[in-house]
Amino acid sequence: MIGRARQFITAAMLALGLAGEAAAIDVNDWNSVVAEARGQTIYFNAWGGAENINAYIKWAGDEMKARYGVTVVHVKLDDTAKAVATVVAEKSAGKDRDGAVDLIWINGENFAAMKRERLLFSPDWATKLPNWVYVDHESKPTVLTDFTIATGGLESPWGGAKLVFFYDSARTAGGELPDSAADLLKWAEANTGRFSYPQPPDFTGSSFLKQVLTELIHDKTKLQKPVDEATFAADAAPLFAYLDKLTPLLWRKGKAYPQNYPDMKQKFADGELDIIFAFNPAEASAAIANGELPDSVRSFVFSGGTLGNTHFVAIPYNASAKAGALLFANFLLSPEAQLRKQDPKIWGDPTVLSLARLPAAERQAFEALDLGVATLGPDQLGPALDEPHPDWMTRIEAEWIRRYGAAN
Amino acid sequence: MHPTSGNGLLVVILGLPVLAGVGGTILPAFGYLPALGGFRPTTAHLAELAGQPHILRSVLVALAAGLITTFAALAIVGTFIAGFAGTPVFARVHHLVSPLLAVPHAAATFALAFLIAPSGLLLRLVSPELTGFTRPPDWLLPNDPFALSMIAGLVTKEVPFLFLVTLAGLPQLPLHRAGKLMAALGYGRVSGFLISLWPTLYRQIRLPVFAVLVYSVSVVDVAMILGPQLPATLPVRIAHWAADHDLKMRFLASAGALLQLVVVFAAIGIWLVLERLGKFALTLLTLAGTRLRKDLLPRAASGLAMAGCAVIVFLGLGALFIWSVAGLWPFPKALPGAITAKIWLRVLPQIAEPLFTTVAIAFSASALALVIAISLLHRDGRGGNGAGYKLLYLPLIVPEISFVFGLQVLAISIGFTPAFPSVLAVHLLFVLPYVLLSLSAPWRELDPRFEQIAAGLGKSSLRVLLTIRLPLLFRACLTAFAVGFSVSVSLYLPTVLVGAGRLTTVTTEAVALSAGGDRRVIGVYALVQAALPFLAFLVASLGPQLLFRNRRAMRM
């Protein structure tokens, strides 16, 4: 009866144009969120390309079921933009409620696009999650700005990322490793055909371009703002001069590229590539544990710094199970879930929590984690460079395709 | 009520969604997509498409690859049938090639890629002993700019399809009599067949040939794995635009899908010209009276090509299997250093649910399609050649990428929630044409005198259908079912878009995981994906034997 009455009131408010989404769910009243979530099924749209990540999400879903009676269905995507496309299609069809997507694993341009098109559940909810108190927003500013775009609490941080390079110590001596983009070019001259990067606009490949751009651009402050078309050609000139020299030295002389990070990893395992890179420092250790890479693989970074960022979860504006999505986002932030995620035997994704804020027992558990033989400790990862504004990625990808998109 | 008007209604209901989907794709190409603020008609997106870097090359490569694939597959199958029909070699190759139809394109493509890559199995087998390679050589293969590896991959898969539809048409030809006559006149096997029987045969398989042409010109998954990447072919670029993080790219994707439709029409147009030229050449050959007696070379080449297709796919599937149980397997070792069932043990429990969904959808869609096809054929009897039926064949002729997005918006607009029934409905759309195509030839072929006798004995039309025609066509029905089943299993884009990714099938899982590139996991999924339709075909060929144990004349 009560449910019926509430439905009626909500319907009436909607009819009068009084009810925003905030009226339906009050993030500040967490007990009501927990109560509302019970029995809900949430469709979590997340990249499904890695089996260990899928297993982690399965674990988190099982916990949600056991603890809160919430069913989590992992909708496995090959590309996050597919989930964005679903929300767009629903909006086209006027389906502003009961959408198919409840929670999306997201960051960067997908977030920027959804925020711009107002496709996200809009009040600031992320900072109101009970577990937000543990989040490290002092030393990890990227939990609040996603590629320079303020998150505004529209997405909740899930994990950290840092660009790290890998090499096989059985094939390449540690002393020969490059320490900057300029060094890498010299290394490629000496080792023709043994380096490449995933083909932009693949996320990892574009990140490599941004790394080089950040190192070589004359005025780094420009990267924190949208591209200035008037000076773009001059600003990006050092990057493309670099790529003009690098391209003929690449694997397949730049006439083909690995399609994404896992493809690049496979080519590294096959002995086609000698240096690769990933956005997760624990990738190599996880691959060694999996039997995909030999245990002679090691990591290195540039002493001048490499790109770092954060990935998030967000709720579409028309999600059908918002309470369940909020509860799940909160669970993903819990010390327990974050600890499990950072374990390289499970996933190895760096936490977004601040160890200093954690209760003693949890802090010790994090400190006791064995990060694996190929993973650099937090103190060895070097400085984190800020991600450029998403505009740069778009412009540079377009320019890359124009210049290198038809290899003859 | 005229008996066929009910049919007409059914045809319209099943055919219209495709046209509606095309509409839903074309509108955004001209700027209409309210969700993204597109209200005013504009040609800006078409102009943007024209301004895309290297777009002409993407179009031309897709077009050329599609035409060459179709021509090569048809030439191989045609020459093989001409050269070997009725011989023991024919039967042997038939058994070798038929199972290939069951292997989904994506699985066969992965298999081929694993074989031919510089770090692939073929080079591993001979390295470093014969080649001296201790590291994989820096060869541009696959993904070569001329799309040769992609053409090879497509031909490998299209040859079995064309071969099997050709087999369905073969019994209607006076193979032996024509063969004897042409031999008596001194013609070689191939030239004799070409002159006497090919025109009739070609007329029967023309629709499947066009289906092959359209598919090859607009293929996405095969082109992604084997095709050129800089630039990629047009369909691949459309798929990327549609999946771009910048939502405004959706307009560009729609404009691209419209261009794809034009490319397909262009391909069909060129093919029609080729048909004319072929006919002219055949007339010249006939009039010239050249006997072309020595045709051993083309015969041997076609036989080798046919067998080669099968061997490549089976070898590739074998390589996939080895990868699925491999521990660390560095180049140039011919075999992995360690064998482990770890991946299978980890993946099998996760695969159970998608597997169930896949089978449930494929079974329902092909059963439904079979019932619809039988009712259409029963009431119409013309074997699906009526003008109205052309609407049902639209999904074969309109490139998938040109109408699936429109269909998705349409499905949501009319209140379809992404769930089993809506996915089933869209699968039916793709499955039905193939089922109808496979069933209509044997349907026409059945000697009408059986039914005339039954009718003369006073049996009702329905009883005749149930007790005479369907038992006689039982094998054909099962084969049509198996074809439908394998089409449903391999559908990716419609399943993901209309199902909003909620219904996971083995294929959606395989494609999602292939983004992760782990050959071990890909191996497991590709094998499971290939096993499903294979089982369906096995049932189709064994079923009649078991069911008609006591009716010897009906066994084969």
PDB file of N, CA and C in Angstrom, chain A residues 43 48-49 51 75-76 78 81 84-85 88 92-93 100 109-110 113 117 194 199 252 254-257 259-260 262 266 270-272 274 290-293 401-402 405-408, chain B residues 35 54 57 118-119 124 135-140 229-231 243 245 247-248 250 323 327-328 331 342 346 350 408 412-413 417 492 500-502 509 512-513 515-516 518-520:
ATOM      1  N   TYR A  43      22.104  -3.048 -13.610  1.00  0.00           N
ATOM      2  CA  TYR A  43      22.872  -3.433 -14.791  1.00  0.00           C
ATOM      3  C   TYR A  43      24.121  -2.574 -14.849  1.00  0.00           C
ATOM      4  N   GLY A  48      34.357  -5.597 -20.642  1.00  0.00           N
ATOM      5  CA  GLY A  48      34.429  -7.003 -20.238  1.00  0.00           C
ATOM      6  C   GLY A  48      35.600  -7.729 -20.867  1.00  0.00           C
ATOM      7  N   GLY A  49      36.652  -6.995 -21.193  1.00  0.00           N
ATOM      8  CA  GLY A  49      37.732  -7.584 -21.979  1.00  0.00           C
ATOM      9  C   GLY A  49      38.791  -8.327 -21.169  1.00  0.00           C
ATOM     10  N   GLU A  51      39.516 -11.103 -18.107  1.00  0.00           N
ATOM     11  CA  GLU A  51      38.847 -12.113 -17.323  1.00  0.00           C
ATOM     12  C   GLU A  51      39.002 -11.876 -15.833  1.00  0.00           C
ATOM     13  N   VAL A  75      27.040  -6.118 -17.468  1.00  0.00           N
ATOM     14  CA  VAL A  75      26.850  -6.050 -18.919  1.00  0.00           C
ATOM     15  C   VAL A  75      28.225  -5.810 -19.517  1.00  0.00           C
ATOM     16  N   LYS A  76      28.783  -6.847 -20.169  1.00  0.00           N
ATOM     17  CA  LYS A  76      30.177  -6.768 -20.600  1.00  0.00           C
ATOM     18  C   LYS A  76      30.310  -6.045 -21.930  1.00  0.00           C
ATOM     19  N   ASP A  78      32.605  -4.212 -25.075  1.00  0.00           N
ATOM     20  CA  ASP A  78      33.938  -4.178 -25.675  1.00  0.00           C
ATOM     21  C   ASP A  78      34.402  -2.731 -25.759  1.00  0.00           C
ATOM     22  N   ALA A  81      31.809   3.254 -24.870  1.00  0.00           N
ATOM     23  CA  ALA A  81      30.923   4.124 -25.642  1.00  0.00           C
ATOM     24  C   ALA A  81      29.623   3.418 -26.010  1.00  0.00           C
ATOM     25  N   VAL A  84      27.164   4.400 -23.497  1.00  0.00           N
ATOM     26  CA  VAL A  84      26.757   5.773 -23.757  1.00  0.00           C
ATOM     27  C   VAL A  84      25.759   5.782 -24.910  1.00  0.00           C
ATOM     28  N   ALA A  85      26.039   4.974 -25.934  1.00  0.00           N
ATOM     29  CA  ALA A  85      25.149   4.901 -27.097  1.00  0.00           C
ATOM     30  C   ALA A  85      23.765   4.420 -26.702  1.00  0.00           C
ATOM     31  N   VAL A  88      21.955   7.252 -25.210  1.00  0.00           N
ATOM     32  CA  VAL A  88      21.571   8.189 -26.272  1.00  0.00           C
ATOM     33  C   VAL A  88      20.334   7.681 -27.013  1.00  0.00           C
ATOM     34  N   SER A  92      16.774   9.437 -27.360  1.00  0.00           N
ATOM     35  CA  SER A  92      16.143   9.700 -28.664  1.00  0.00           C
ATOM     36  C   SER A  92      14.717   9.220 -28.661  1.00  0.00           C
ATOM     37  N   ALA A  93      14.502   8.075 -27.999  1.00  0.00           N
ATOM     38  CA  ALA A  93      13.177   7.469 -28.041  1.00  0.00           C
ATOM     39  C   ALA A  93      12.303   8.010 -26.921  1.00  0.00           C
ATOM     40  N   ALA A 100      18.063   1.207 -19.511  1.00  0.00           N
ATOM     41  CA  ALA A 100      18.679  -0.121 -19.457  1.00  0.00           C
ATOM     42  C   ALA A 100      20.001  -0.112 -18.692  1.00  0.00           C
ATOM     43  N   GLU A 109      36.840  11.078 -21.922  1.00  0.00           N
ATOM     44  CA  GLU A 109      35.912  11.707 -22.863  1.00  0.00           C
ATOM     45  C   GLU A 109      34.491  11.190 -22.772  1.00  0.00           C
ATOM     46  N   ASN A 110      34.342   9.897 -22.426  1.00  0.00           N
ATOM     47  CA  ASN A 110      32.975   9.394 -22.271  1.00  0.00           C
ATOM     48  C   ASN A 110      32.251  10.166 -21.183  1.00  0.00           C
ATOM     49  N   ALA A 113      31.565  13.742 -22.394  1.00  0.00           N
ATOM     50  CA  ALA A 113      30.436  13.772 -23.331  1.00  0.00           C
ATOM     51  C   ALA A 113      29.114  13.613 -22.589  1.00  0.00           C
ATOM     52  N   GLU A 117      26.184  16.398 -22.458  1.00  0.00           N
ATOM     53  CA  GLU A 117      24.849  16.139 -23.023  1.00  0.00           C
ATOM     54  C   GLU A 117      23.808  15.919 -21.932  1.00  0.00           C
ATOM     55  N   ARG A 194      60.963  -2.659 -32.909  1.00  0.00           N
ATOM     56  CA  ARG A 194      60.666  -3.339 -31.635  1.00  0.00           C
ATOM     57  C   ARG A 194      59.849  -2.489 -30.680  1.00  0.00           C
ATOM     58  N   GLN A 199      46.913   1.676 -31.811  1.00  0.00           N
ATOM     59  CA  GLN A 199      46.494   2.645 -32.822  1.00  0.00           C
ATOM     60  C   GLN A 199      45.466   3.626 -32.272  1.00  0.00           C
ATOM     61  N   ARG A 252      56.466  -2.830 -37.840  1.00  0.00           N
ATOM     62  CA  ARG A 252      55.824  -2.759 -39.166  1.00  0.00           C
ATOM     63  C   ARG A 252      56.009  -1.387 -39.814  1.00  0.00           C
ATOM     64  N   GLY A 254      55.312   1.373 -38.907  1.00  0.00           N
ATOM     65  CA  GLY A 254      54.153   2.257 -38.744  1.00  0.00           C
ATOM     66  C   GLY A 254      53.064   2.015 -39.776  1.00  0.00           C
ATOM     67  N   LYS A 255      53.107   0.884 -40.483  1.00  0.00           N
ATOM     68  CA  LYS A 255      52.043   0.603 -41.464  1.00  0.00           C
ATOM     69  C   LYS A 255      50.881  -0.153 -40.828  1.00  0.00           C
ATOM     70  N   ALA A 256      51.096  -0.640 -39.629  1.00  0.00           N
ATOM     71  CA  ALA A 256      50.017  -1.237 -38.841  1.00  0.00           C
ATOM     72  C   ALA A 256      50.403  -1.023 -37.387  1.00  0.00           C
ATOM     73  N   TYR A 257      49.402  -1.072 -36.535  1.00  0.00           N
ATOM     74  CA  TYR A 257      49.644  -0.849 -35.109  1.00  0.00           C
ATOM     75  C   TYR A 257      48.922  -1.926 -34.307  1.00  0.00           C
ATOM     76  N   GLN A 259      46.167  -3.191 -31.781  1.00  0.00           N
ATOM     77  CA  GLN A 259      44.839  -2.599 -31.692  1.00  0.00           C
ATOM     78  C   GLN A 259      44.515  -2.039 -30.307  1.00  0.00           C
ATOM     79  N   ASN A 260      45.132  -2.584 -29.279  1.00  0.00           N
ATOM     80  CA  ASN A 260      44.873  -2.096 -27.917  1.00  0.00           C
ATOM     81  C   ASN A 260      45.961  -2.653 -27.003  1.00  0.00           C
ATOM     82  N   PRO A 262      45.956  -5.132 -24.653  1.00  0.00           N
ATOM     83  CA  PRO A 262      46.153  -6.588 -24.624  1.00  0.00           C
ATOM     84  C   PRO A 262      46.800  -7.118 -25.907  1.00  0.00           C
ATOM     85  N   GLN A 266      50.254  -9.173 -26.124  1.00  0.00           N
ATOM     86  CA  GLN A 266      50.437 -10.453 -26.824  1.00  0.00           C
ATOM     87  C   GLN A 266      51.653 -10.374 -27.754  1.00  0.00           C
ATOM     88  N   ASP A 270      54.981 -12.551 -27.767  1.00  0.00           N
ATOM     89  CA  ASP A 270      55.426 -13.259 -28.967  1.00  0.00           C
ATOM     90  C   ASP A 270      56.844 -12.870 -29.373  1.00  0.00           C
ATOM     91  N   GLY A 271      57.386 -11.848 -28.748  1.00  0.00           N
ATOM     92  CA  GLY A 271      58.727 -11.406 -29.095  1.00  0.00           C
ATOM     93  C   GLY A 271      58.757 -10.423 -30.249  1.00  0.00           C
ATOM     94  N   GLU A 272      57.566  -9.894 -30.640  1.00  0.00           N
ATOM     95  CA  GLU A 272      57.569  -8.913 -31.725  1.00  0.00           C
ATOM     96  C   GLU A 272      57.944  -7.528 -31.205  1.00  0.00           C
ATOM     97  N   ASP A 274      59.646  -5.108 -27.877  1.00  0.00           N
ATOM     98  CA  ASP A 274      60.558  -5.230 -26.738  1.00  0.00           C
ATOM     99  C   ASP A 274      60.208  -4.308 -25.582  1.00  0.00           C
ATOM    100  N   ASN A 290      49.525 -15.153 -14.601  1.00  0.00           N
ATOM    101  CA  ASN A 290      48.607 -15.829 -15.518  1.00  0.00           C
ATOM    102  C   ASN A 290      49.296 -16.732 -16.525  1.00  0.00           C
ATOM    103  N   GLY A 291      50.631 -16.693 -16.558  1.00  0.00           N
ATOM    104  CA  GLY A 291      51.348 -17.478 -17.559  1.00  0.00           C
ATOM    105  C   GLY A 291      51.352 -16.838 -18.933  1.00  0.00           C
ATOM    106  N   GLU A 292      51.003 -15.537 -19.004  1.00  0.00           N
ATOM    107  CA  GLU A 292      50.997 -14.868 -20.311  1.00  0.00           C
ATOM    108  C   GLU A 292      52.338 -14.237 -20.631  1.00  0.00           C
ATOM    109  N   LEU A 293      53.090 -13.855 -19.601  1.00  0.00           N
ATOM    110  CA  LEU A 293      54.396 -13.232 -19.812  1.00  0.00           C
ATOM    111  C   LEU A 293      55.426 -13.991 -18.979  1.00  0.00           C
ATOM    112  N   ILE A 401      45.297  10.829 -37.444  1.00  0.00           N
ATOM    113  CA  ILE A 401      44.692  10.063 -38.536  1.00  0.00           C
ATOM    114  C   ILE A 401      44.986  10.735 -39.876  1.00  0.00           C
ATOM    115  N   ARG A 402      44.956  12.088 -39.881  1.00  0.00           N
ATOM    116  CA  ARG A 402      45.208  12.791 -41.128  1.00  0.00           C
ATOM    117  C   ARG A 402      46.645  12.529 -41.618  1.00  0.00           C
ATOM    118  N   GLY A 405      47.225   8.132 -41.057  1.00  0.00           N
ATOM    119  CA  GLY A 405      46.091   7.229 -41.215  1.00  0.00           C
ATOM    120  C   GLY A 405      46.095   6.430 -42.505  1.00  0.00           C
ATOM    121  N   ALA A 406      46.938   6.777 -43.449  1.00  0.00           N
ATOM    122  CA  ALA A 406      47.025   5.978 -44.674  1.00  0.00           C
ATOM    123  C   ALA A 406      48.489   5.677 -44.943  1.00  0.00           C
ATOM    124  N   ALA A 407      48.948   4.584 -44.363  1.00  0.00           N
ATOM    125  CA  ALA A 407      50.361   4.246 -44.514  1.00  0.00           C
ATOM    126  C   ALA A 407      50.572   3.555 -45.851  1.00  0.00           C
ATOM    127  N   ASN A 408      51.414   4.122 -46.686  1.00  0.00           N
ATOM    128  CA  ASN A 408      51.614   3.498 -47.990  1.00  0.00           C
ATOM    129  C   ASN A 408      52.869   2.645 -48.011  1.00  0.00           C
TER     130      ASN A 408
ATOM    131  N   ALA B  35      17.636  13.502 -29.845  1.00  0.00           N
ATOM    132  CA  ALA B  35      18.334  13.284 -28.573  1.00  0.00           C
ATOM    133  C   ALA B  35      19.646  14.038 -28.512  1.00  0.00           C
ATOM    134  N   HIS B  54      41.304  10.162 -46.120  1.00  0.00           N
ATOM    135  CA  HIS B  54      41.474   8.861 -46.776  1.00  0.00           C
ATOM    136  C   HIS B  54      40.166   8.092 -46.956  1.00  0.00           C
ATOM    137  N   ARG B  57      39.833   5.927 -50.179  1.00  0.00           N
ATOM    138  CA  ARG B  57      40.570   4.673 -50.158  1.00  0.00           C
ATOM    139  C   ARG B  57      39.820   3.617 -49.345  1.00  0.00           C
ATOM    140  N   PRO B 118      53.245 -13.394 -38.453  1.00  0.00           N
ATOM    141  CA  PRO B 118      54.677 -13.711 -38.374  1.00  0.00           C
ATOM    142  C   PRO B 118      55.042 -14.470 -37.104  1.00  0.00           C
ATOM    143  N   SER B 119      54.217 -14.323 -36.055  1.00  0.00           N
ATOM    144  CA  SER B 119      54.478 -15.110 -34.850  1.00  0.00           C
ATOM    145  C   SER B 119      53.506 -16.285 -34.764  1.00  0.00           C
ATOM    146  N   ARG B 124      56.114 -20.823 -36.719  1.00  0.00           N
ATOM    147  CA  ARG B 124      56.664 -21.518 -35.551  1.00  0.00           C
ATOM    148  C   ARG B 124      57.070 -22.946 -35.922  1.00  0.00           C
ATOM    149  N   ARG B 135      63.410 -14.563 -33.763  1.00  0.00           N
ATOM    150  CA  ARG B 135      62.386 -13.570 -33.415  1.00  0.00           C
ATOM    151  C   ARG B 135      61.433 -13.498 -34.604  1.00  0.00           C
ATOM    152  N   PRO B 136      60.156 -13.174 -34.355  1.00  0.00           N
ATOM    153  CA  PRO B 136      59.224 -13.082 -35.491  1.00  0.00           C
ATOM    154  C   PRO B 136      59.686 -11.991 -36.457  1.00  0.00           C
ATOM    155  N   PRO B 137      59.659 -12.235 -37.748  1.00  0.00           N
ATOM    156  CA  PRO B 137      60.063 -11.216 -38.714  1.00  0.00           C
ATOM    157  C   PRO B 137      59.055 -10.069 -38.744  1.00  0.00           C
ATOM    158  N   ASP B 138      59.519  -8.895 -39.158  1.00  0.00           N
ATOM    159  CA  ASP B 138      58.676  -7.695 -39.167  1.00  0.00           C
ATOM    160  C   ASP B 138      57.886  -7.616 -40.471  1.00  0.00           C
ATOM    161  N   TRP B 139      57.008  -8.605 -40.724  1.00  0.00           N
ATOM    162  CA  TRP B 139      56.220  -8.626 -41.956  1.00  0.00           C
ATOM    163  C   TRP B 139      54.837  -8.061 -41.694  1.00  0.00           C
ATOM    164  N   LEU B 140      54.331  -7.326 -42.653  1.00  0.00           N
ATOM    165  CA  LEU B 140      53.013  -6.719 -42.514  1.00  0.00           C
ATOM    166  C   LEU B 140      51.934  -7.739 -42.875  1.00  0.00           C
ATOM    167  N   GLN B 229      44.422  -1.525 -41.754  1.00  0.00           N
ATOM    168  CA  GLN B 229      44.050  -0.670 -40.622  1.00  0.00           C
ATOM    169  C   GLN B 229      44.307   0.804 -40.890  1.00  0.00           C
ATOM    170  N   LEU B 230      45.144   1.103 -41.851  1.00  0.00           N
ATOM    171  CA  LEU B 230      45.502   2.496 -42.125  1.00  0.00           C
ATOM    172  C   LEU B 230      45.303   2.811 -43.591  1.00  0.00           C
ATOM    173  N   PRO B 231      44.173   3.256 -44.024  1.00  0.00           N
ATOM    174  CA  PRO B 231      42.944   3.359 -43.249  1.00  0.00           C
ATOM    175  C   PRO B 231      42.192   2.032 -43.253  1.00  0.00           C
ATOM    176  N   ALA B 243      30.819   4.069 -32.326  1.00  0.00           N
ATOM    177  CA  ALA B 243      31.206   3.766 -30.951  1.00  0.00           C
ATOM    178  C   ALA B 243      32.073   4.886 -30.373  1.00  0.00           C
ATOM    179  N   HIS B 245      33.518   8.170 -28.493  1.00  0.00           N
ATOM    180  CA  HIS B 245      33.138   8.831 -27.243  1.00  0.00           C
ATOM    181  C   HIS B 245      32.440  10.143 -27.516  1.00  0.00           C
ATOM    182  N   LEU B 247      29.660  11.954 -28.921  1.00  0.00           N
ATOM    183  CA  LEU B 247      28.351  11.505 -29.397  1.00  0.00           C
ATOM    184  C   LEU B 247      27.943  12.141 -30.719  1.00  0.00           C
ATOM    185  N   LYS B 248      28.510  13.298 -31.016  1.00  0.00           N
ATOM    186  CA  LYS B 248      28.165  13.954 -32.290  1.00  0.00           C
ATOM    187  C   LYS B 248      28.625  13.106 -33.480  1.00  0.00           C
ATOM    188  N   ARG B 250      27.905  10.252 -34.020  1.00  0.00           N
ATOM    189  CA  ARG B 250      26.796   9.414 -34.432  1.00  0.00           C
ATOM    190  C   ARG B 250      26.189   9.897 -35.752  1.00  0.00           C
ATOM    191  N   TRP B 323      46.259 -23.041 -28.155  1.00  0.00           N
ATOM    192  CA  TRP B 323      46.391 -21.809 -27.372  1.00  0.00           C
ATOM    193  C   TRP B 323      45.540 -21.860 -26.115  1.00  0.00           C
ATOM    194  N   GLY B 327      50.317 -22.828 -21.600  1.00  0.00           N
ATOM    195  CA  GLY B 327      50.937 -21.946 -20.624  1.00  0.00           C
ATOM    196  C   GLY B 327      51.757 -20.943 -21.429  1.00  0.00           C
ATOM    197  N   LEU B 328      52.937 -20.593 -20.913  1.00  0.00           N
ATOM    198  CA  LEU B 328      53.785 -19.667 -21.657  1.00  0.00           C
ATOM    199  C   LEU B 328      54.215 -20.324 -22.976  1.00  0.00           C
ATOM    200  N   PHE B 331      57.718 -17.456 -29.004  1.00  0.00           N
ATOM    201  CA  PHE B 331      58.247 -17.729 -30.346  1.00  0.00           C
ATOM    202  C   PHE B 331      59.703 -18.170 -30.201  1.00  0.00           C
ATOM    203  N   LYS B 342      43.688 -24.712 -17.027  1.00  0.00           N
ATOM    204  CA  LYS B 342      43.270 -23.625 -16.147  1.00  0.00           C
ATOM    205  C   LYS B 342      42.198 -22.730 -16.783  1.00  0.00           C
ATOM    206  N   ARG B 346      38.349 -22.214 -15.676  1.00  0.00           N
ATOM    207  CA  ARG B 346      37.896 -20.917 -15.195  1.00  0.00           C
ATOM    208  C   ARG B 346      36.749 -20.385 -16.058  1.00  0.00           C
ATOM    209  N   GLN B 350      31.639 -19.771 -16.242  1.00  0.00           N
ATOM    210  CA  GLN B 350      31.128 -18.459 -16.652  1.00  0.00           C
ATOM    211  C   GLN B 350      30.387 -18.526 -17.970  1.00  0.00           C
ATOM    212  N   GLN B 408      17.261  -0.103 -33.473  1.00  0.00           N
ATOM    213  CA  GLN B 408      17.379  -0.004 -32.017  1.00  0.00           C
ATOM    214  C   GLN B 408      16.483   1.128 -31.495  1.00  0.00           C
ATOM    215  N   ILE B 412      13.002   0.686 -29.121  1.00  0.00           N
ATOM    216  CA  ILE B 412      12.771   1.366 -27.840  1.00  0.00           C
ATOM    217  C   ILE B 412      11.523   2.244 -27.945  1.00  0.00           C
ATOM    218  N   SER B 413      11.337   2.907 -29.097  1.00  0.00           N
ATOM    219  CA  SER B 413      10.196   3.800 -29.268  1.00  0.00           C
ATOM    220  C   SER B 413       8.868   3.072 -29.114  1.00  0.00           C
ATOM    221  N   THR B 417      11.205  -3.534 -24.327  1.00  0.00           N
ATOM    222  CA  THR B 417      12.318  -3.446 -23.392  1.00  0.00           C
ATOM    223  C   THR B 417      13.356  -4.456 -23.844  1.00  0.00           C
ATOM    224  N   TYR B 492      26.073 -10.606 -33.959  1.00  0.00           N
ATOM    225  CA  TYR B 492      26.690  -9.815 -32.893  1.00  0.00           C
ATOM    226  C   TYR B 492      26.006  -8.455 -32.723  1.00  0.00           C
ATOM    227  N   ALA B 500      20.588  -4.368 -25.616  1.00  0.00           N
ATOM    228  CA  ALA B 500      21.277  -3.416 -24.737  1.00  0.00           C
ATOM    229  C   ALA B 500      22.392  -4.103 -23.966  1.00  0.00           C
ATOM    230  N   GLY B 501      22.931  -5.153 -24.533  1.00  0.00           N
ATOM    231  CA  GLY B 501      24.030  -5.860 -23.877  1.00  0.00           C
ATOM    232  C   GLY B 501      23.582  -6.699 -22.699  1.00  0.00           C
ATOM    233  N   ARG B 502      22.258  -6.731 -22.442  1.00  0.00           N
ATOM    234  CA  ARG B 502      21.796  -7.470 -21.266  1.00  0.00           C
ATOM    235  C   ARG B 502      21.763  -8.961 -21.522  1.00  0.00           C
ATOM    236  N   GLU B 509      30.036 -12.397 -25.833  1.00  0.00           N
ATOM    237  CA  GLU B 509      31.148 -12.582 -24.901  1.00  0.00           C
ATOM    238  C   GLU B 509      32.460 -12.702 -25.666  1.00  0.00           C
ATOM    239  N   ALA B 512      33.513  -9.293 -26.940  1.00  0.00           N
ATOM    240  CA  ALA B 512      33.966  -8.447 -25.833  1.00  0.00           C
ATOM    241  C   ALA B 512      35.348  -8.898 -25.370  1.00  0.00           C
ATOM    242  N   LEU B 513      35.543 -10.217 -25.269  1.00  0.00           N
ATOM    243  CA  LEU B 513      36.832 -10.717 -24.803  1.00  0.00           C
ATOM    244  C   LEU B 513      37.917 -10.551 -25.847  1.00  0.00           C
ATOM    245  N   ALA B 515      38.346  -8.049 -27.491  1.00  0.00           N
ATOM    246  CA  ALA B 515      38.903  -6.725 -27.249  1.00  0.00           C
ATOM    247  C   ALA B 515      40.055  -6.842 -26.261  1.00  0.00           C
ATOM    248  N   GLY B 516      40.019  -7.893 -25.433  1.00  0.00           N
ATOM    249  CA  GLY B 516      41.084  -8.097 -24.465  1.00  0.00           C
ATOM    250  C   GLY B 516      42.271  -8.844 -25.042  1.00  0.00           C
ATOM    251  N   ASP B 518      43.382 -11.783 -25.252  1.00  0.00           N
ATOM    252  CA  ASP B 518      44.040 -12.961 -24.695  1.00  0.00           C
ATOM    253  C   ASP B 518      43.712 -14.184 -25.541  1.00  0.00           C
ATOM    254  N   ARG B 519      44.723 -14.686 -26.261  1.00  0.00           N
ATOM    255  CA  ARG B 519      44.481 -15.789 -27.197  1.00  0.00           C
ATOM    256  C   ARG B 519      43.926 -17.015 -26.500  1.00  0.00           C
ATOM    257  N   ARG B 520      44.305 -17.216 -25.246  1.00  0.00           N
ATOM    258  CA  ARG B 520      43.833 -18.411 -24.539  1.00  0.00           C
ATOM    259  C   ARG B 520      42.322 -18.364 -24.381  1.00  0.00           C
TER     260      ARG B 520
END
